[in-house]
Short mmCIF file of C-alpha atoms and ligand atoms in Angstrom, two decimals:
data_model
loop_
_atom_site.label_atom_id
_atom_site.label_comp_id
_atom_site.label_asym_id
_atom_site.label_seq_id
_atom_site.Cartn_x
_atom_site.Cartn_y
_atom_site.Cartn_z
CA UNK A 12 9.41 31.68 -5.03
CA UNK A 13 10.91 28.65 -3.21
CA UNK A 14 9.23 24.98 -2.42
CA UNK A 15 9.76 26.24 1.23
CA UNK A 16 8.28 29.56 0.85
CA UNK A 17 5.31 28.31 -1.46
CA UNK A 18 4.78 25.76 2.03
CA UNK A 19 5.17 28.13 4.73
CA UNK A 20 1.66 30.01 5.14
CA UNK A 21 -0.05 26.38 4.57
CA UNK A 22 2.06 24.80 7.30
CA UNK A 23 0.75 27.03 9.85
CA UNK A 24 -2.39 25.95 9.39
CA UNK A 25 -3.15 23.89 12.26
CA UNK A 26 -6.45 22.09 13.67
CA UNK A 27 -8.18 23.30 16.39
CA UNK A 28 -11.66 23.15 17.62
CA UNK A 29 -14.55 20.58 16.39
CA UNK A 30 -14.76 22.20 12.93
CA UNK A 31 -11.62 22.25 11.68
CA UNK A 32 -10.96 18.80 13.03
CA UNK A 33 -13.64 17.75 11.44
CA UNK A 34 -12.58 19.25 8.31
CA UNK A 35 -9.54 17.51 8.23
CA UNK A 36 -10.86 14.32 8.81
CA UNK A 37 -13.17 14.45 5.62
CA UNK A 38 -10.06 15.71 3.83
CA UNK A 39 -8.01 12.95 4.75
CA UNK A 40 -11.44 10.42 3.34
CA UNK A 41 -10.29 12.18 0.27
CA UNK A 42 -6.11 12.15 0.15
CA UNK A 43 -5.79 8.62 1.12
CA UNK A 44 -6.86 7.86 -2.65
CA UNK A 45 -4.38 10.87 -3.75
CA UNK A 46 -2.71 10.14 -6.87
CA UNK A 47 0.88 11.40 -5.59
CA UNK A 48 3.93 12.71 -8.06
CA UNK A 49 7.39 11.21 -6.12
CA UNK A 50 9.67 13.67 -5.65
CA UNK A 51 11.90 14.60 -3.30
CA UNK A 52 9.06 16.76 -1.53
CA UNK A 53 7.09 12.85 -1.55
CA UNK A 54 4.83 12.36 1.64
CA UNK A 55 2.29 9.32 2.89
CA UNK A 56 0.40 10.02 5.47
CA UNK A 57 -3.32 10.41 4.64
CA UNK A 58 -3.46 13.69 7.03
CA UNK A 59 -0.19 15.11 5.61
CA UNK A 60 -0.90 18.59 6.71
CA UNK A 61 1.20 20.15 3.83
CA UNK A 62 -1.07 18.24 1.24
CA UNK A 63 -4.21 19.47 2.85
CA UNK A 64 -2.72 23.24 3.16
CA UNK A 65 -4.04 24.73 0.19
CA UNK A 66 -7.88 22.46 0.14
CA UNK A 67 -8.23 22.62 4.22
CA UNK A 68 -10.14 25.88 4.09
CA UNK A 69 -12.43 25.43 1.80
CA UNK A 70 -13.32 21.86 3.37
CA UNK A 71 -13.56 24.38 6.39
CA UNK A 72 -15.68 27.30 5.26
CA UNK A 73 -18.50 23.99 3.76
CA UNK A 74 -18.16 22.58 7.74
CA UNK A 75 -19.22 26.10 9.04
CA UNK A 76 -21.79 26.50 7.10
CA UNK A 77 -22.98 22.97 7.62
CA UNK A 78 -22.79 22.87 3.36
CA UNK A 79 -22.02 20.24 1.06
CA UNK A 80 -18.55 19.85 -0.12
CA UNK A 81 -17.83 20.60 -3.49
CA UNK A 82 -15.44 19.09 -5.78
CA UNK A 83 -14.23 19.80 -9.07
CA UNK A 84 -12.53 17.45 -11.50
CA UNK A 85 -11.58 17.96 -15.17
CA UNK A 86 -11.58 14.31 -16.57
CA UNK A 87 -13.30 12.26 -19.13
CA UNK A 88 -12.07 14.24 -21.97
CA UNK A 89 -13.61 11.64 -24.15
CA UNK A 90 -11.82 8.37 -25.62
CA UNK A 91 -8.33 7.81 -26.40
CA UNK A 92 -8.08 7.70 -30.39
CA UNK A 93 -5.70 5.20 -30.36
CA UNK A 94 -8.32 1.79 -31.02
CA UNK A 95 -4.82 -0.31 -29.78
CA UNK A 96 -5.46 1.09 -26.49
CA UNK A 97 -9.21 1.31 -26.03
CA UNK A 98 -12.28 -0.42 -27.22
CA UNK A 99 -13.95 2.73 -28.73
CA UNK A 100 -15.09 5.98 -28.51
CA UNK A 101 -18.46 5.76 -26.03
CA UNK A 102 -17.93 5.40 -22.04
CA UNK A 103 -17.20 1.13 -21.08
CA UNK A 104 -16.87 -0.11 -18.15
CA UNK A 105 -13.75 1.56 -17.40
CA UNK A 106 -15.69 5.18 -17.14
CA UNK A 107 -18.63 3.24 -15.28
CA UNK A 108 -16.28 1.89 -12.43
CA UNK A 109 -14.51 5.20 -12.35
CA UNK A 110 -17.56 7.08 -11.86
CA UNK A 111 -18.77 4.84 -9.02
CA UNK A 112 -15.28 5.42 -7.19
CA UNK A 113 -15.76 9.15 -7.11
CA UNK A 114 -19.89 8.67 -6.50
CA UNK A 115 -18.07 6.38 -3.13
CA UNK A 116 -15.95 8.93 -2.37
CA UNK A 117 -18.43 11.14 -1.41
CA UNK A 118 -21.03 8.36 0.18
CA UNK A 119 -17.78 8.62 2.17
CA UNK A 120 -17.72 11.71 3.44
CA UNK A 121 -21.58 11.60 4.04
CA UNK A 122 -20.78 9.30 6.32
CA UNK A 123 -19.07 11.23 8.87
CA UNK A 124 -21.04 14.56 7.79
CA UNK A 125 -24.44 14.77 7.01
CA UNK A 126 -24.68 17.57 4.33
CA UNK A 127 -22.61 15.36 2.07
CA UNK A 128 -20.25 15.84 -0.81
CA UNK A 129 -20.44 16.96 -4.64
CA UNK A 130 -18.41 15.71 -7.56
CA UNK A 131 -18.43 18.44 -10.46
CA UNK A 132 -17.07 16.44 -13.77
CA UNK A 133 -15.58 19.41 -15.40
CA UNK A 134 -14.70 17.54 -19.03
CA UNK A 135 -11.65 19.19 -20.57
CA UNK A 136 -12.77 16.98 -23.90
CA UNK A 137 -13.93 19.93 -26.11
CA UNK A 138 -11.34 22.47 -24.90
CA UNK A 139 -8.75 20.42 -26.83
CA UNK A 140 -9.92 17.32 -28.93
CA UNK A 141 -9.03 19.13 -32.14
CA UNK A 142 -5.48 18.50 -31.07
CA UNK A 143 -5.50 14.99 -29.51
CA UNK A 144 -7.64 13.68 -32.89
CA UNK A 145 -10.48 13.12 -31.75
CA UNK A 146 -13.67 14.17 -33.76
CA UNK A 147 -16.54 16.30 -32.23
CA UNK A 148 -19.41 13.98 -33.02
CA UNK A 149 -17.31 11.44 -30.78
CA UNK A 150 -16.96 13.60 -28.26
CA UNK A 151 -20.63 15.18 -28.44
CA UNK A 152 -21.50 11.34 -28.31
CA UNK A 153 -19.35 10.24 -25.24
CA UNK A 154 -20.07 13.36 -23.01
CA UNK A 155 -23.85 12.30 -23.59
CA UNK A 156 -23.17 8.87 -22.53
CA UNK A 157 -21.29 9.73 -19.31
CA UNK A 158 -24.30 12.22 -18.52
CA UNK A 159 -26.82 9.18 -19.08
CA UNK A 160 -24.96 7.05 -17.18
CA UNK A 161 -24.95 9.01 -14.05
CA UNK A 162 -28.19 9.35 -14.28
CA UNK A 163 -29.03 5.79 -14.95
CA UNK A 164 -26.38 4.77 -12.40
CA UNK A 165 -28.03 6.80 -9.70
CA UNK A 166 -24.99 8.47 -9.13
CA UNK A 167 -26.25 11.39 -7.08
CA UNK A 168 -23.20 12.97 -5.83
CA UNK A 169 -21.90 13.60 -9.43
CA UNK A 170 -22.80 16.21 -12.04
CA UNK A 171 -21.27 17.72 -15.33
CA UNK A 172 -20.11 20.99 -16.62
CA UNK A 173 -18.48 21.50 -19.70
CA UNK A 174 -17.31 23.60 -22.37
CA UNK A 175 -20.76 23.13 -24.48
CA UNK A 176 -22.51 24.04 -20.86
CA UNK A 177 -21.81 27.37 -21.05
CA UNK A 178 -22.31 28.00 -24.25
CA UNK A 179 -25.02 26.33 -26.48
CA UNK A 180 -22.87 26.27 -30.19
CA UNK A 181 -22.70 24.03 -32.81
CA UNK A 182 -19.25 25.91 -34.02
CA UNK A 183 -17.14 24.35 -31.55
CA UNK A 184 -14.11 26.49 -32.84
CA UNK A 185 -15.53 29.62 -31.76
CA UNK A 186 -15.97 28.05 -28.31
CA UNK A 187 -12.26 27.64 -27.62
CA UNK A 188 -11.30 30.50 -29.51
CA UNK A 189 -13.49 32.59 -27.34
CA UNK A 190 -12.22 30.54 -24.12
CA UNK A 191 -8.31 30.77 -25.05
CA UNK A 192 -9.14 34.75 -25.72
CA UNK A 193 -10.66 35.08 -21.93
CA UNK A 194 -8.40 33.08 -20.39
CA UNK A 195 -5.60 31.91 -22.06
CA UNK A 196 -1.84 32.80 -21.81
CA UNK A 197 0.74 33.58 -24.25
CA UNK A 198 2.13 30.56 -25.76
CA UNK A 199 5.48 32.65 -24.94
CA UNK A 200 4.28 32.57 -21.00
CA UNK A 201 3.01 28.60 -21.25
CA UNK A 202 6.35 27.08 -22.55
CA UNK A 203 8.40 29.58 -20.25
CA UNK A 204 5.87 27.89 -17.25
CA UNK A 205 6.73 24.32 -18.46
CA UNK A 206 10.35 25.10 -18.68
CA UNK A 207 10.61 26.20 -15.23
CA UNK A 208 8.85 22.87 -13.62
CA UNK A 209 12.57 21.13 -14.59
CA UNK A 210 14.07 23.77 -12.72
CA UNK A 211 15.52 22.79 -8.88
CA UNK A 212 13.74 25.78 -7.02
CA UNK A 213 10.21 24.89 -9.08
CA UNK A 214 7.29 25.16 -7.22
CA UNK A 215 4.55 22.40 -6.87
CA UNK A 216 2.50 23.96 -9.83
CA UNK A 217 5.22 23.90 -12.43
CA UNK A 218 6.51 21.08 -11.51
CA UNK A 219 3.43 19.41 -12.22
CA UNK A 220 2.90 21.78 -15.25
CA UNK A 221 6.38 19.74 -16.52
CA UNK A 222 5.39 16.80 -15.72
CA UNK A 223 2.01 16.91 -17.81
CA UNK A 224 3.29 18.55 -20.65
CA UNK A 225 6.08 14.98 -21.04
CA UNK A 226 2.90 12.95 -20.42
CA UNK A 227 0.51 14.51 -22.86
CA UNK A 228 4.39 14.39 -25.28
CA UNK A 229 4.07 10.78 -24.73
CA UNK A 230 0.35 10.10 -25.31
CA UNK A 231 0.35 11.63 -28.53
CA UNK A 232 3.53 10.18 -29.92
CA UNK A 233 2.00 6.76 -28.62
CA UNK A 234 -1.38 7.44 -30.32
CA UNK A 235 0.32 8.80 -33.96
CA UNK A 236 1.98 5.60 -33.87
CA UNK A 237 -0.29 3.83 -35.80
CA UNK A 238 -0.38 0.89 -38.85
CA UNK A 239 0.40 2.85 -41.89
CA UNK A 240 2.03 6.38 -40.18
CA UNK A 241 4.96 7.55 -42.84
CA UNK A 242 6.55 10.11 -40.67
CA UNK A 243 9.68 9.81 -38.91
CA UNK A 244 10.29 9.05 -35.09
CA UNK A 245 11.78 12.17 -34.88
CA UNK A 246 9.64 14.29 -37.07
CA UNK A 247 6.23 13.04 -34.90
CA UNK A 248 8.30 13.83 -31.49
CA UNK A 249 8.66 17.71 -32.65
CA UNK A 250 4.98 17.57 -33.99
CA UNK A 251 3.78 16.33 -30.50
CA UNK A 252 5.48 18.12 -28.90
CA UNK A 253 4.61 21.52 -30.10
CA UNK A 254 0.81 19.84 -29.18
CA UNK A 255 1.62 19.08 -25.80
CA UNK A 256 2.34 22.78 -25.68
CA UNK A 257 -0.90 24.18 -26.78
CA UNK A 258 -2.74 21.23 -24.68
CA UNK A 259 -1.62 22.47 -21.71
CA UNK A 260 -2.62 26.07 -22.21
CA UNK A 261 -6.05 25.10 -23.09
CA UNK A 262 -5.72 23.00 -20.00
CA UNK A 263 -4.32 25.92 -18.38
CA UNK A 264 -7.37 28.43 -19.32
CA UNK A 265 -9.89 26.36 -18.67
CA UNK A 266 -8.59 25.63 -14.82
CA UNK A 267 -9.05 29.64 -14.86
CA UNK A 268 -12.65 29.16 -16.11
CA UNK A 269 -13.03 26.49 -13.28
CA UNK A 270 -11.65 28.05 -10.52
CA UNK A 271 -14.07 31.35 -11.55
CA UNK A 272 -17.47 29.32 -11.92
CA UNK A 273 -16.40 27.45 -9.16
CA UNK A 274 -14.65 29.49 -6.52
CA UNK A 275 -15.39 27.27 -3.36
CA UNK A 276 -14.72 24.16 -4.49
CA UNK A 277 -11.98 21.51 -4.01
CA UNK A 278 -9.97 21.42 -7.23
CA UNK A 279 -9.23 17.83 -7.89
CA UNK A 280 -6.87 16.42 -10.65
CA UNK A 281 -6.40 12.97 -12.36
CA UNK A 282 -2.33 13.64 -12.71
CA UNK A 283 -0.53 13.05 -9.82
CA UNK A 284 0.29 16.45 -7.70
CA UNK A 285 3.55 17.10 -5.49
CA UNK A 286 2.51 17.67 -1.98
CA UNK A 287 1.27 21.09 -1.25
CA UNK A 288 0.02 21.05 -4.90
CA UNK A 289 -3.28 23.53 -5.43
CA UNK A 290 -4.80 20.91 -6.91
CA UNK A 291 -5.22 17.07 -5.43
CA UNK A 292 -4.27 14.44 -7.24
CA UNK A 293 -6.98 11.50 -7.35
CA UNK A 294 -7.21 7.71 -8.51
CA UNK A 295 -9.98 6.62 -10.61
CA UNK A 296 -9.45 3.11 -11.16
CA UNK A 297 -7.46 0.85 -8.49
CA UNK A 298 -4.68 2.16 -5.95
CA UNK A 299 -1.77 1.62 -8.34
CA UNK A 300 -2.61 2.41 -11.76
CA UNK A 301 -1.85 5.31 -13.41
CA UNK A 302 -3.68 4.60 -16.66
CA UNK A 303 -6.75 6.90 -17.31
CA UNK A 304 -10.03 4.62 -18.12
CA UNK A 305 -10.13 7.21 -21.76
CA UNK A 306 -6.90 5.40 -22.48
CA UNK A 307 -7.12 1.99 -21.18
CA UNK A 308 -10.01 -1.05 -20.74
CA UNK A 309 -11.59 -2.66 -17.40
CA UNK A 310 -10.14 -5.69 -17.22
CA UNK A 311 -12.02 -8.27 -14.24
CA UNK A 312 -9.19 -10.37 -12.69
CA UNK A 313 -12.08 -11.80 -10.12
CA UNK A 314 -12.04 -9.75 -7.01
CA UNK A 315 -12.06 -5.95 -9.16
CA UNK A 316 -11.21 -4.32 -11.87
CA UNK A 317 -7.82 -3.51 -13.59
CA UNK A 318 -6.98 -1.17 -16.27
CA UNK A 319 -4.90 -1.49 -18.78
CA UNK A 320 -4.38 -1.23 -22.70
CA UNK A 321 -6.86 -3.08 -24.87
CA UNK A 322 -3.28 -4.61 -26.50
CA UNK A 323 -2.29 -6.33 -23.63
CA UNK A 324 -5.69 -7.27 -22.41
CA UNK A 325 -5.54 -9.59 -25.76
CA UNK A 326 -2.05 -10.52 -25.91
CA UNK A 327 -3.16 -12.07 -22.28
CA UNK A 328 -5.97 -13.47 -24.28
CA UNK A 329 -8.64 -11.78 -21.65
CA UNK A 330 -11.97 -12.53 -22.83
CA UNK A 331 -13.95 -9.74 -24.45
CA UNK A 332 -17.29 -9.06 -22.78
CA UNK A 333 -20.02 -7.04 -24.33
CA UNK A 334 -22.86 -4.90 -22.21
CA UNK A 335 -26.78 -5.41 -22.64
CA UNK A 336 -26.31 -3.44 -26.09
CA UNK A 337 -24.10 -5.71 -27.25
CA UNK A 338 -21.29 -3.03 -27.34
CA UNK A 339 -17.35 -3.99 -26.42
CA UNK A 340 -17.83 -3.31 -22.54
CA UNK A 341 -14.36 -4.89 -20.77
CA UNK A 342 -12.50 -7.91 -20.50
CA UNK A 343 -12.21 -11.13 -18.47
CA UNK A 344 -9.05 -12.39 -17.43
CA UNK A 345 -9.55 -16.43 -16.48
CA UNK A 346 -5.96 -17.01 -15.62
CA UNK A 347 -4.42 -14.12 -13.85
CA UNK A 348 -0.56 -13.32 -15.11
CA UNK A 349 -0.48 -9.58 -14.56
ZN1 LIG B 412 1.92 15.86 1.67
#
């Protein structure tokens, strides 16, 4: 199927009467923070009507039945193990800003429509931490924290779901083996799907499917690079990428599991999409940073936040501040030379 063809039934969706109008106009609340993927297919406006194609009628079917909208979002998949890039493995204040962005979003929305809006934190952590290197217990640990702190927060337009939801096991193993055995495809199918996102006549799907398979490539040759690693360049760039591989189709199965618990809902994403993408693209921290806040630190440069590796927050000798615990909790930049 063709770019063109993939776009045709969603560009004859057009507005017309109060609802759908209405609908789009909470839609666009939502795509003017879109995290977009340039490409040739590259588009701005906020009510671009090719980027709201495939979302518009759910937004719809919530208007006309005067419901809440519902989002979902697989993110906080627990902390980077790299400790050059982050300042450990619990939520900081790069997860708490992020989470108040999305908890805006949707004071946002209630703002032109009364029922409101729903975030649904769909954590992708367990599905594939085995592979990234980081531990269970961390994990078990951080997806508590970012549950307390949205409660603590007061963040009432955001919830949870995860992997251990589901199912209540202490053998996390079992958990994705019985996940990648429901919903998981062929690692023949996967790589043959990544493959085809380089191709000219890819549609939005697989061309995002490339594009996060050479960014999860690069995230785990940049996290095996560590003090004291004895394999070569080359030898890690094979290894990581054969895990890039099976992170996606964990990825892959558990966006099936999503889009089956949660049918009506808005199917958000923290990697930029190409427009017309099924899912939508979304910042989390600041308009033009592309850093997740699992890989990165809050850094205060006065007037917000910033993210951005805990190596360079240092090397700009940012000031280290700790939270009421007396845990790492961001940095504070005096002088600003981004
Ligand atoms: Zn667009």
């Amino acid at each position: 199927m063709t770019y063109a063809e993939v776009l045709a039934p969603q560009s004859k969706l057009t507005a017309r009467g109060p609802e759908e109008m209405k609908a789009k106009k909470l839609l666009s609340e939502v795509i003017r923070f879109r995290r977009m993927a340039h490409s040739e297919h590259s588009c701005f406006p906020a009510d671009c009507p090719v980027c709201m194609g495939p979302h518009l009628p759910k937004v719809l079917q919530a208007v006309q039945k005067g419901e809440k909208i519902r989002f979902v979002l697989p993110a906080f998949p627990g902390k980077s193990p790299n400790k050059a890039k982050v300042l450990g493995v619990l939520p900081d204040m790069a997860e708490k800003e992020a989470l108040k962005f999305l908890n805006n979003l949707c004071d946002r929305i209630k703002a032109h429509y009364s029922p409101g809006a729903e975030i649904i934190i769909c954590s992708d952590g367990r599905v594939f931490n085995d592979i990234v290197g980081i531990r269970d217990e961390d994990l078990t640990a951080y997806q508590k924290e970012i549950g307390q702190l949205i409660q603590k927060m007061g963040l009432k337009n955001l919830s949870t779901f995860d992997l251990d939801t589901i199912e209540k096991a202490e053998d996390y193993d079992s958990l994705r083996t019985d996940l990648m055995e429901k919903y998981g495809a062929s690692p023949e199918e996967n790589r043959a799907k990544v493959k085809r996102g380089a191709q000219d006549d890819a549609t939005p799907e697989e061309i995002e499917t490339h594009r996060h398979y050479l960014g999860t490539t690069r995230f785990l040759v940049e996290d095996s690079l560590f003090p004291g690693q004895t394999k070569s360049k080359n030898a890690l760039q094979k290894e990581c990428r054969a895990k890039a591989y099976e992170v996606l189709r964990r990825s892959n199965a558990w966006t099936s599991l999503i889009a089956e618990y949660f049918p009506e809902a808005v199917r958000l994403s923290i990697h930029p999409q190409a427009c017309g993408s099924q899912k939508l693209g979304i910042q989390l921290v600041g308009a033009s940073n592309w850093l997740t806040p699992w890989h990165g630190v809050a850094v205060d440069i006065g007037s917000n936040f910033v993210l951005m590796k805990r190596r360079r927050a240092e090397k700009l000798n940012a000031k280290l501040i700790l939270d009421s615990r007396g845990e790492p909790s961001h940095f504070k930049l005096e002088k600003i030379e981004l």
